[in-house]
GROMACS .gro file of N, CA and C in nm:
model
  375
    1MET      N    1  -0.002 -12.018  -0.490
    1MET     CA    2  -0.139 -12.003  -0.449
    1MET      C    3  -0.180 -11.856  -0.444
    2LEU      N    4  -0.087 -11.771  -0.406
    2LEU     CA    5  -0.116 -11.629  -0.400
    2LEU      C    6  -0.147 -11.575  -0.539
    3ILE      N    7  -0.080 -11.627  -0.637
    3ILE     CA    8  -0.103 -11.584  -0.775
    3ILE      C    9  -0.244 -11.622  -0.817
    4ILE      N   10  -0.289 -11.741  -0.780
    4ILE     CA   11  -0.425 -11.784  -0.815
    4ILE      C   12  -0.528 -11.691  -0.752
    5ALA      N   13  -0.509 -11.659  -0.625
    5ALA     CA   14  -0.601 -11.569  -0.556
    5ALA      C   15  -0.602 -11.431  -0.621
    6ALA      N   16  -0.485 -11.382  -0.660
    6ALA     CA   17  -0.477 -11.250  -0.725
    6ALA      C   18  -0.547 -11.251  -0.861
    7LEU      N   19  -0.530 -11.359  -0.935
    7LEU     CA   20  -0.598 -11.369  -1.065
    7LEU      C   21  -0.749 -11.373  -1.048
    8ILE      N   22  -0.796 -11.447  -0.952
    8ILE     CA   23  -0.939 -11.456  -0.928
    8ILE      C   24  -0.995 -11.320  -0.887
    9LYS      N   25  -0.924 -11.252  -0.798
    9LYS     CA   26  -0.967 -11.120  -0.754
    9LYS      C   27  -0.972 -11.023  -0.872
   10THR      N   28  -0.871 -11.026  -0.956
   10THR     CA   29  -0.868 -10.940  -1.074
   10THR      C   30  -0.985 -10.970  -1.166
   11LEU      N   31  -1.015 -11.098  -1.186
   11LEU     CA   32  -1.127 -11.138  -1.271
   11LEU      C   33  -1.259 -11.084  -1.217
   12PHE      N   34  -1.281 -11.098  -1.087
   12PHE     CA   35  -1.405 -11.051  -1.029
   12PHE      C   36  -1.415 -10.898  -1.032
   13CYS      N   37  -1.305 -10.830  -1.008
   13CYS     CA   38  -1.307 -10.683  -1.016
   13CYS      C   39  -1.338 -10.637  -1.158
   14HIS      N   40  -1.279 -10.703  -1.256
   14HIS     CA   41  -1.306 -10.669  -1.395
   14HIS      C   42  -1.452 -10.697  -1.429
   15LEU      N   43  -1.503 -10.810  -1.386
   15LEU     CA   44  -1.642 -10.845  -1.411
   15LEU      C   45  -1.737 -10.744  -1.347
   16PHE      N   46  -1.710 -10.706  -1.223
   16PHE     CA   47  -1.792 -10.608  -1.154
   16PHE      C   48  -1.788 -10.474  -1.226
   17TYR      N   49  -1.670 -10.433  -1.271
   17TYR     CA   50  -1.657 -10.308  -1.345
   17TYR      C   51  -1.739 -10.311  -1.472
   18ARG      N   52  -1.731 -10.422  -1.544
   18ARG     CA   53  -1.806 -10.435  -1.670
   18ARG      C   54  -1.956 -10.430  -1.646
   19ILE      N   55  -2.001 -10.492  -1.539
   19ILE     CA   56  -2.144 -10.493  -1.509
   19ILE      C   57  -2.191 -10.352  -1.476
   20THR      N   58  -2.121 -10.285  -1.387
   20THR     CA   59  -2.166 -10.153  -1.344
   20THR      C   60  -2.150 -10.048  -1.453
   21LYS      N   61  -2.052 -10.063  -1.540
   21LYS     CA   62  -2.032  -9.965  -1.646
   21LYS      C   63  -2.133  -9.983  -1.758
   22SER      N   64  -2.166 -10.107  -1.791
   22SER     CA   65  -2.255 -10.132  -1.904
   22SER      C   66  -2.402 -10.118  -1.867
   23GLN      N   67  -2.437 -10.131  -1.740
   23GLN     CA   68  -2.576 -10.124  -1.699
   23GLN      C   69  -2.595 -10.017  -1.592
   24PRO      N   70  -2.649  -9.900  -1.628
   24PRO     CA   71  -2.668  -9.798  -1.526
   24PRO      C   72  -2.776  -9.835  -1.424
   25ASN      N   73  -2.872  -9.918  -1.462
   25ASN     CA   74  -2.979  -9.957  -1.371
   25ASN      C   75  -2.948 -10.095  -1.315
   26PRO      N   76  -2.923 -10.107  -1.185
   26PRO     CA   77  -2.884 -10.237  -1.128
   26PRO      C   78  -2.997 -10.339  -1.121
   27ASP      N   79  -3.120 -10.298  -1.153
   27ASP     CA   80  -3.233 -10.390  -1.144
   27ASP      C   81  -3.268 -10.455  -1.277
   28THR      N   82  -3.190 -10.433  -1.382
   28THR     CA   83  -3.220 -10.494  -1.510
   28THR      C   84  -3.192 -10.643  -1.504
   29PRO      N   85  -3.266 -10.723  -1.580
   29PRO     CA   86  -3.245 -10.868  -1.577
   29PRO      C   87  -3.103 -10.910  -1.611
   30LYS      N   88  -3.039 -10.840  -1.704
   30LYS     CA   89  -2.902 -10.877  -1.742
   30LYS      C   90  -2.808 -10.859  -1.622
   31THR      N   91  -2.821 -10.748  -1.552
   31THR     CA   92  -2.736 -10.723  -1.436
   31THR      C   93  -2.761 -10.826  -1.327
   32LEU      N   94  -2.886 -10.858  -1.303
   32LEU     CA   95  -2.920 -10.955  -1.200
   32LEU      C   96  -2.866 -11.093  -1.234
   33SER      N   97  -2.876 -11.135  -1.361
   33SER     CA   98  -2.826 -11.266  -1.398
   33SER      C   99  -2.674 -11.272  -1.391
   34VAL      N  100  -2.606 -11.166  -1.432
   34VAL     CA  101  -2.460 -11.164  -1.424
   34VAL      C  102  -2.417 -11.164  -1.277
   35THR      N  103  -2.491 -11.093  -1.192
   35THR     CA  104  -2.460 -11.093  -1.049
   35THR      C  105  -2.476 -11.232  -0.990
   36ALA      N  106  -2.585 -11.300  -1.028
   36ALA     CA  107  -2.608 -11.437  -0.978
   36ALA      C  108  -2.497 -11.530  -1.026
   37ILE      N  109  -2.457 -11.517  -1.152
   37ILE     CA  110  -2.350 -11.601  -1.205
   37ILE      C  111  -2.219 -11.572  -1.131
   38THR      N  112  -2.193 -11.446  -1.103
   38THR     CA  113  -2.072 -11.408  -1.030
   38THR      C  114  -2.070 -11.471  -0.892
   39ILE      N  115  -2.183 -11.464  -0.821
   39ILE     CA  116  -2.192 -11.522  -0.688
   39ILE      C  117  -2.170 -11.673  -0.693
   40LEU      N  118  -2.232 -11.739  -0.790
   40LEU     CA  119  -2.213 -11.884  -0.805
   40LEU      C  120  -2.068 -11.917  -0.839
   41LEU      N  121  -2.006 -11.834  -0.921
   41LEU     CA  122  -1.866 -11.855  -0.957
   41LEU      C  123  -1.776 -11.839  -0.835
   42ILE      N  124  -1.805 -11.741  -0.752
   42ILE     CA  125  -1.727 -11.721  -0.629
   42ILE      C  126  -1.739 -11.843  -0.539
   43ILE      N  127  -1.860 -11.894  -0.523
   43ILE     CA  128  -1.882 -12.012  -0.440
   43ILE      C  129  -1.809 -12.133  -0.498
   44ALA      N  130  -1.818 -12.151  -0.629
   44ALA     CA  131  -1.752 -12.266  -0.693
   44ALA      C  132  -1.601 -12.258  -0.679
   45VAL      N  133  -1.545 -12.140  -0.703
   45VAL     CA  134  -1.400 -12.124  -0.692
   45VAL      C  135  -1.357 -12.143  -0.547
   46GLY      N  136  -1.435 -12.089  -0.452
   46GLY     CA  137  -1.403 -12.107  -0.311
   46GLY      C  138  -1.401 -12.253  -0.271
   47ASN      N  139  -1.500 -12.329  -0.317
   47ASN     CA  140  -1.503 -12.473  -0.287
   47ASN      C  141  -1.386 -12.545  -0.355
   48GLY      N  142  -1.350 -12.503  -0.475
   48GLY     CA  143  -1.237 -12.564  -0.543
   48GLY      C  144  -1.106 -12.536  -0.471
   49LEU      N  145  -1.091 -12.414  -0.419
   49LEU     CA  146  -0.969 -12.378  -0.348
   49LEU      C  147  -0.957 -12.451  -0.214
   50LYS      N  148  -1.071 -12.490  -0.156
   50LYS     CA  149  -1.066 -12.564  -0.030
   50LYS      C  150  -1.000 -12.700  -0.048
   51SER      N  151  -1.011 -12.755  -0.167
   51SER     CA  152  -0.955 -12.888  -0.190
   51SER      C  153  -0.803 -12.886  -0.215
   52LEU      N  154  -0.745 -12.767  -0.236
   52LEU     CA  155  -0.601 -12.759  -0.257
   52LEU      C  156  -0.526 -12.782  -0.127
   53ASN      N  157  -0.410 -12.844  -0.138
   53ASN     CA  158  -0.324 -12.866  -0.023
   53ASN      C  159  -0.236 -12.742  -0.006
   54TRP      N  160  -0.268 -12.657   0.093
   54TRP     CA  161  -0.201 -12.529   0.109
   54TRP      C  162  -0.071 -12.539   0.187
   55PHE      N  163  -0.048 -12.649   0.254
   55PHE     CA  164   0.076 -12.665   0.328
   55PHE      C  165   0.109 -12.813   0.335
   56GLU      N  166   0.232 -12.841   0.370
   56GLU     CA  167   0.277 -12.979   0.381
   56GLU      C  168   0.303 -13.011   0.527
   57GLN      N  169   0.236 -13.111   0.577
   57GLN     CA  170   0.250 -13.152   0.716
   57GLN      C  171   0.383 -13.225   0.735
   58THR      N  172   0.459 -13.182   0.834
   58THR     CA  173   0.585 -13.248   0.865
   58THR      C  174   0.592 -13.273   1.016
   59ASP      N  175   0.686 -13.354   1.056
   59ASP     CA  176   0.705 -13.381   1.198
   59ASP      C  177   0.803 -13.281   1.261
   60LYS      N  178   0.860 -13.194   1.180
   60LYS     CA  179   0.958 -13.099   1.230
   60LYS      C  180   0.886 -12.986   1.306
   61SER      N  181   0.941 -12.952   1.420
   61SER     CA  182   0.886 -12.840   1.496
   61SER      C  183   0.980 -12.721   1.484
   62THR      N  184   0.924 -12.603   1.500
   62THR     CA  185   1.002 -12.480   1.491
   62THR      C  186   0.984 -12.403   1.621
   63SER      N  187   1.094 -12.362   1.678
   63SER     CA  188   1.091 -12.283   1.801
   63SER      C  189   1.097 -12.135   1.765
   64ILE      N  190   1.001 -12.059   1.818
   64ILE     CA  191   0.991 -11.917   1.785
   64ILE      C  192   0.996 -11.836   1.914
   65ALA      N  193   1.073 -11.727   1.912
   65ALA     CA  194   1.080 -11.635   2.026
   65ALA      C  195   1.028 -11.499   1.981
   66LEU      N  196   0.938 -11.443   2.058
   66LEU     CA  197   0.886 -11.309   2.032
   66LEU      C  198   0.951 -11.213   2.131
   67VAL      N  199   1.011 -11.107   2.081
   67VAL     CA  200   1.081 -11.012   2.167
   67VAL      C  201   1.007 -10.878   2.160
   68GLN      N  202   0.971 -10.826   2.275
   68GLN     CA  203   0.903 -10.696   2.283
   68GLN      C  204   0.982 -10.608   2.379
   69GLY      N  205   1.041 -10.503   2.326
   69GLY     CA  206   1.127 -10.417   2.406
   69GLY      C  207   1.054 -10.323   2.499
   70ASN      N  208   0.925 -10.300   2.471
   70ASN     CA  209   0.843 -10.210   2.554
   70ASN      C  210   0.909 -10.073   2.570
   71ILE      N  211   0.953 -10.019   2.458
   71ILE     CA  212   1.018  -9.888   2.458
   71ILE      C  213   0.912  -9.782   2.428
   72GLU      N  214   0.908  -9.682   2.509
   72GLU     CA  215   0.805  -9.579   2.498
   72GLU      C  216   0.815  -9.506   2.363
   73GLN      N  217   0.700  -9.487   2.300
   73GLN     CA  218   0.695  -9.424   2.168
   73GLN      C  219   0.752  -9.283   2.168
   74SER      N  220   0.736  -9.213   2.278
   74SER     CA  221   0.782  -9.073   2.282
   74SER      C  222   0.935  -9.062   2.273
   75ILE      N  223   1.007  -9.168   2.309
   75ILE     CA  224   1.155  -9.161   2.302
   75ILE      C  225   1.213  -9.249   2.192
   76LYS      N  226   1.135  -9.346   2.144
   76LYS     CA  227   1.187  -9.442   2.046
   76LYS      C  228   1.238  -9.374   1.920
   77TRP      N  229   1.170  -9.269   1.874
   77TRP     CA  230   1.203  -9.209   1.745
   77TRP      C  231   1.300  -9.093   1.755
   78GLN      N  232   1.347  -9.062   1.874
   78GLN     CA  233   1.446  -8.955   1.889
   78GLN      C  234   1.582  -9.009   1.843
   79PRO      N  235   1.654  -8.932   1.761
   79PRO     CA  236   1.781  -8.981   1.705
   79PRO      C  237   1.880  -9.031   1.808
   80GLU      N  238   1.886  -8.969   1.924
   80GLU     CA  239   1.982  -9.013   2.025
   80GLU      C  240   1.943  -9.146   2.090
   81ASN      N  241   1.820  -9.190   2.067
   81ASN     CA  242   1.774  -9.317   2.124
   81ASN      C  243   1.770  -9.431   2.024
   82GLU      N  244   1.810  -9.406   1.900
   82GLU     CA  245   1.806  -9.512   1.798
   82GLU      C  246   1.893  -9.631   1.838
   83MET      N  247   2.020  -9.605   1.865
   83MET     CA  248   2.112  -9.714   1.898
   83MET      C  249   2.076  -9.779   2.032
   84PRO      N  250   2.041  -9.704   2.137
   84PRO     CA  251   2.000  -9.772   2.260
   84PRO      C  252   1.877  -9.862   2.241
   85THR      N  253   1.785  -9.820   2.155
   85THR     CA  254   1.669  -9.903   2.127
   85THR      C  255   1.711 -10.033   2.061
   86MET      N  256   1.795 -10.024   1.960
   86MET     CA  257   1.840 -10.144   1.891
   86MET      C  258   1.923 -10.233   1.982
   87GLN      N  259   2.003 -10.174   2.067
   87GLN     CA  260   2.083 -10.252   2.162
   87GLN      C  261   1.994 -10.326   2.263
   88THR      N  262   1.883 -10.262   2.301
   88THR     CA  263   1.787 -10.327   2.392
   88THR      C  264   1.731 -10.453   2.329
   89TYR      N  265   1.690 -10.442   2.203
   89TYR     CA  266   1.636 -10.560   2.134
   89TYR      C  267   1.743 -10.667   2.116
   90LEU      N  268   1.863 -10.627   2.086
   90LEU     CA  269   1.971 -10.723   2.071
   90LEU      C  270   1.997 -10.796   2.203
   91ALA      N  271   2.003 -10.722   2.312
   91ALA     CA  272   2.029 -10.783   2.443
   91ALA      C  273   1.916 -10.878   2.483
   92MET      N  274   1.793 -10.840   2.452
   92MET     CA  275   1.679 -10.926   2.487
   92MET      C  276   1.673 -11.049   2.398
   93SER      N  277   1.729 -11.042   2.278
   93SER     CA  278   1.722 -11.153   2.182
   93SER      C  279   1.834 -11.254   2.198
   94GLN      N  280   1.950 -11.211   2.244
   94GLN     CA  281   2.067 -11.298   2.251
   94GLN      C  282   2.042 -11.429   2.328
   95PRO      N  283   1.968 -11.429   2.438
   95PRO     CA  284   1.944 -11.557   2.506
   95PRO      C  285   1.865 -11.657   2.421
   96HIS      N  286   1.798 -11.609   2.317
   96HIS     CA  287   1.714 -11.696   2.234
   96HIS      C  288   1.783 -11.740   2.105
   97PHE      N  289   1.901 -11.685   2.076
   97PHE     CA  290   1.968 -11.718   1.950
   97PHE      C  291   2.000 -11.866   1.938
   98GLU      N  292   2.039 -11.930   2.043
   98GLU     CA  293   2.075 -12.073   2.038
   98GLU      C  294   1.953 -12.164   2.047
   99SER      N  295   1.852 -12.122   2.123
   99SER     CA  296   1.738 -12.210   2.150
   99SER      C  297   1.621 -12.192   2.054
  100SER      N  298   1.620 -12.085   1.977
  100SER     CA  299   1.506 -12.058   1.888
  100SER      C  300   1.549 -12.060   1.742
  101ASP      N  301   1.460 -12.113   1.658
  101ASP     CA  302   1.486 -12.112   1.513
  101ASP      C  303   1.459 -11.974   1.454
  102ILE      N  304   1.359 -11.906   1.511
  102ILE     CA  305   1.318 -11.775   1.461
  102ILE      C  306   1.303 -11.681   1.580
  103VAL      N  307   1.356 -11.560   1.567
  103VAL     CA  308   1.336 -11.455   1.667
  103VAL      C  309   1.261 -11.342   1.597
  104ILE      N  310   1.147 -11.304   1.651
  104ILE     CA  311   1.062 -11.202   1.588
  104ILE      C  312   1.065 -11.075   1.670
  105TRP      N  313   1.093 -10.964   1.599
  105TRP     CA  314   1.089 -10.831   1.659
  105TRP      C  315   0.970 -10.755   1.599
  106PRO      N  316   0.923 -10.652   1.670
  106PRO     CA  317   0.821 -10.565   1.611
  106PRO      C  318   0.878 -10.490   1.489
  107GLU      N  319   0.790 -10.440   1.406
  107GLU     CA  320   0.837 -10.372   1.284
  107GLU      C  321   0.918 -10.247   1.314
  108ALA      N  322   0.901 -10.186   1.431
  108ALA     CA  323   0.975 -10.064   1.464
  108ALA      C  324   1.090 -10.090   1.561
  109ALA      N  325   1.138 -10.212   1.568
  109ALA     CA  326   1.249 -10.244   1.657
  109ALA      C  327   1.377 -10.173   1.613
  110VAL      N  328   1.391 -10.152   1.484
  110VAL     CA  329   1.505 -10.077   1.430
  110VAL      C  330   1.447  -9.945   1.380
  111PRO      N  331   1.455  -9.840   1.461
  111PRO     CA  332   1.384  -9.716   1.430
  111PRO      C  333   1.456  -9.622   1.334
  112ARG      N  334   1.516  -9.679   1.232
  112ARG     CA  335   1.577  -9.597   1.128
  112ARG      C  336   1.582  -9.678   1.000
  113LEU      N  337   1.619  -9.613   0.891
  113LEU     CA  338   1.620  -9.678   0.761
  113LEU      C  339   1.715  -9.798   0.759
  114GLU      N  340   1.677  -9.898   0.683
  114GLU     CA  341   1.759 -10.018   0.672
  114GLU      C  342   1.898  -9.986   0.618
  115VAL      N  343   1.906  -9.897   0.522
  115VAL     CA  344   2.033  -9.860   0.460
  115VAL      C  345   2.129  -9.806   0.566
  116ILE      N  346   2.079  -9.730   0.659
  116ILE     CA  347   2.162  -9.672   0.764
  116ILE      C  348   2.199  -9.778   0.868
  117SER      N  349   2.113  -9.879   0.883
  117SER     CA  350   2.131  -9.980   0.988
  117SER      C  351   2.199 -10.108   0.941
  118ASN      N  352   2.249 -10.111   0.819
  118ASN     CA  353   2.305 -10.234   0.764
  118ASN      C  354   2.415 -10.295   0.850
  119ASP      N  355   2.504 -10.214   0.903
  119ASP     CA  356   2.613 -10.267   0.986
  119ASP      C  357   2.556 -10.340   1.109
  120PHE      N  358   2.459 -10.278   1.173
  120PHE     CA  359   2.396 -10.340   1.291
  120PHE      C  360   2.324 -10.469   1.252
  121LEU      N  361   2.250 -10.465   1.143
  121LEU     CA  362   2.171 -10.581   1.101
  121LEU      C  363   2.260 -10.697   1.058
  122ARG      N  364   2.373 -10.669   0.996
  122ARG     CA  365   2.465 -10.777   0.953
  122ARG      C  366   2.520 -10.855   1.074
  123LYS      N  367   2.535 -10.786   1.187
  123LYS     CA  368   2.586 -10.853   1.307
  123LYS      C  369   2.486 -10.956   1.362
  124LEU      N  370   2.362 -10.942   1.324
  124LEU     CA  371   2.259 -11.034   1.374
  124LEU      C  372   2.261 -11.168   1.302
  125ILE      N  373   2.318 -11.171   1.185
  125ILE     CA  374   2.316 -11.295   1.104
  125ILE      C  375   2.420 -11.393   1.154
   0.00000   0.00000   0.00000
């Protein structure tokens, strides 16, 4: 579905570029008719996309845990606090490992490059 949306966006961007490049005056009849056709095409495609089944309904439930370490920004990025920060998130997450299907951390929960943190991250699996 994402590919379809990207193709449609690309088509409209190309169409807009062609209209603005070929017609310096936006009030010409050709520009107005192409604009109207573009708007109608957007509406038609939008209505067509509404009829697609974007997900599959199941009876399965998923348990999700959100972990927020509440670590102050002024200390989070200091090199000596990298491991304590990661250990805080690990300690807060461990009670949820058995009861949750997914544990979500903030994007800065591991405040260093993934390559450097591989050993720590492998222990989480």
